[in-house]
Amino acid sequence: MMLAPVIPVLVIDDLDHALPIAEALVAGGLSALEVTLRTPCAIDAIKVMKQVPGAVVGAGTVLNPDDLGRALDAGAQFIVSPGLTPKLGEAMARSGAPILPGTANAADIMLALELGFTRLKFFPAVASGGTPALKAIAGPFASVRFCPTGGITQGTAPEWLALPNVLCVGGSWMVPKIEAGQRPDTAQIETRARAAAGLAR
């Protein structure tokens, strides 16, 4: 969470895109890369992106212990889930890996604390009430720090990063959707990454 102010949230549809996207993001100053397990090639994309010097590659959209096992077997260096259940939380706690469990309310945060987690994802950040909701929810939880994700943009990221309990944000705006048959615009990705990496927190 302290590697950069923004963790890119990546949906990789074409394995050939994984390496150039990772290279462009790292060149722009974003080294923590979250590859969501939403596509058939996601696990292989984690393996490919780990080849980029300086990249710290994690798995997102981890929904259950099976996803967790597949991600760790692929070499994922951190794990992000959109939500938290006792079964998944216990498996994540046993794994010993850096974990960002997903939370959206006080009950989620309390479950995370029971499992020993104090660094949490706040998701979906905008749909869950935005910065006012996080301020209100976080009041009773002084030890917890968050990575809000979901609906955050380059323009709105600063207001999230200004919150004292936010260490970083997650976002997908650095890598625009790539149409079938197209190649990643690595120059644009690097430029957007550099702008995101320069955000104050």
PDB file of N, CA and C in Angstrom, residues 19 22 28 34 60 64 74 77 86 95 99 137 161 166 181 184 190:
ATOM      1  N   LEU A  19       2.621  -8.153 -20.667  1.00  0.00           N
ATOM      2  CA  LEU A  19       3.988  -7.645 -20.505  1.00  0.00           C
ATOM      3  C   LEU A  19       4.098  -6.159 -20.836  1.00  0.00           C
ATOM      4  N   ALA A  22       2.432  -4.027 -18.076  1.00  0.00           N
ATOM      5  CA  ALA A  22       3.218  -3.998 -16.836  1.00  0.00           C
ATOM      6  C   ALA A  22       4.455  -3.123 -16.992  1.00  0.00           C
ATOM      7  N   GLY A  28       6.151   4.202 -15.447  1.00  0.00           N
ATOM      8  CA  GLY A  28       5.490   5.408 -14.990  1.00  0.00           C
ATOM      9  C   GLY A  28       5.497   5.594 -13.485  1.00  0.00           C
ATOM     10  N   GLU A  34      -2.398  -4.950  -9.594  1.00  0.00           N
ATOM     11  CA  GLU A  34      -3.433  -5.921  -9.223  1.00  0.00           C
ATOM     12  C   GLU A  34      -4.074  -6.481 -10.483  1.00  0.00           C
ATOM     13  N   GLY A  60      -6.374  -9.872  -7.792  1.00  0.00           N
ATOM     14  CA  GLY A  60      -7.603  -9.289  -7.278  1.00  0.00           C
ATOM     15  C   GLY A  60      -8.805 -10.128  -7.675  1.00  0.00           C
ATOM     16  N   ASN A  64     -12.793 -16.889  -3.218  1.00  0.00           N
ATOM     17  CA  ASN A  64     -12.911 -18.074  -2.385  1.00  0.00           C
ATOM     18  C   ASN A  64     -11.533 -18.701  -2.178  1.00  0.00           C
ATOM     19  N   ALA A  74       0.461 -19.259  -8.585  1.00  0.00           N
ATOM     20  CA  ALA A  74       0.980 -18.517  -9.746  1.00  0.00           C
ATOM     21  C   ALA A  74       2.050 -17.506  -9.356  1.00  0.00           C
ATOM     22  N   GLN A  77       1.980 -11.847  -5.345  1.00  0.00           N
ATOM     23  CA  GLN A  77       2.722 -11.307  -4.205  1.00  0.00           C
ATOM     24  C   GLN A  77       1.830 -10.591  -3.204  1.00  0.00           C
ATOM     25  N   PRO A  86     -16.146 -15.432   6.383  1.00  0.00           N
ATOM     26  CA  PRO A  86     -15.306 -16.134   7.362  1.00  0.00           C
ATOM     27  C   PRO A  86     -14.414 -17.194   6.718  1.00  0.00           C
ATOM     28  N   SER A  95      -2.653 -18.020   4.967  1.00  0.00           N
ATOM     29  CA  SER A  95      -1.715 -17.999   3.840  1.00  0.00           C
ATOM     30  C   SER A  95      -0.417 -17.280   4.167  1.00  0.00           C
ATOM     31  N   ILE A  99      -2.462  -9.219   2.426  1.00  0.00           N
ATOM     32  CA  ILE A  99      -3.871  -9.347   2.063  1.00  0.00           C
ATOM     33  C   ILE A  99      -4.581  -8.010   2.204  1.00  0.00           C
ATOM     34  N   ILE A 137     -17.722   5.609   8.623  1.00  0.00           N
ATOM     35  CA  ILE A 137     -17.489   4.211   8.988  1.00  0.00           C
ATOM     36  C   ILE A 137     -16.172   4.068   9.740  1.00  0.00           C
ATOM     37  N   LEU A 161      -7.198  10.359  -1.134  1.00  0.00           N
ATOM     38  CA  LEU A 161      -5.848  10.283  -0.569  1.00  0.00           C
ATOM     39  C   LEU A 161      -5.639  11.300   0.548  1.00  0.00           C
ATOM     40  N   VAL A 166      -6.489   6.697   4.698  1.00  0.00           N
ATOM     41  CA  VAL A 166      -6.310   6.132   3.354  1.00  0.00           C
ATOM     42  C   VAL A 166      -4.830   6.153   2.998  1.00  0.00           C
ATOM     43  N   GLY A 181      -8.065  -6.979 -31.155  1.00  0.00           N
ATOM     44  CA  GLY A 181      -7.171  -6.765 -32.287  1.00  0.00           C
ATOM     45  C   GLY A 181      -6.250  -5.573 -32.146  1.00  0.00           C
ATOM     46  N   PRO A 184      -1.943  -2.393 -26.718  1.00  0.00           N
ATOM     47  CA  PRO A 184      -1.984  -1.356 -25.681  1.00  0.00           C
ATOM     48  C   PRO A 184      -1.228  -0.112 -26.120  1.00  0.00           C
ATOM     49  N   GLU A 190       1.873   4.839 -19.778  1.00  0.00           N
ATOM     50  CA  GLU A 190       2.989   5.349 -18.971  1.00  0.00           C
ATOM     51  C   GLU A 190       2.722   6.782 -18.508  1.00  0.00           C
TER      52      GLU A 190
END
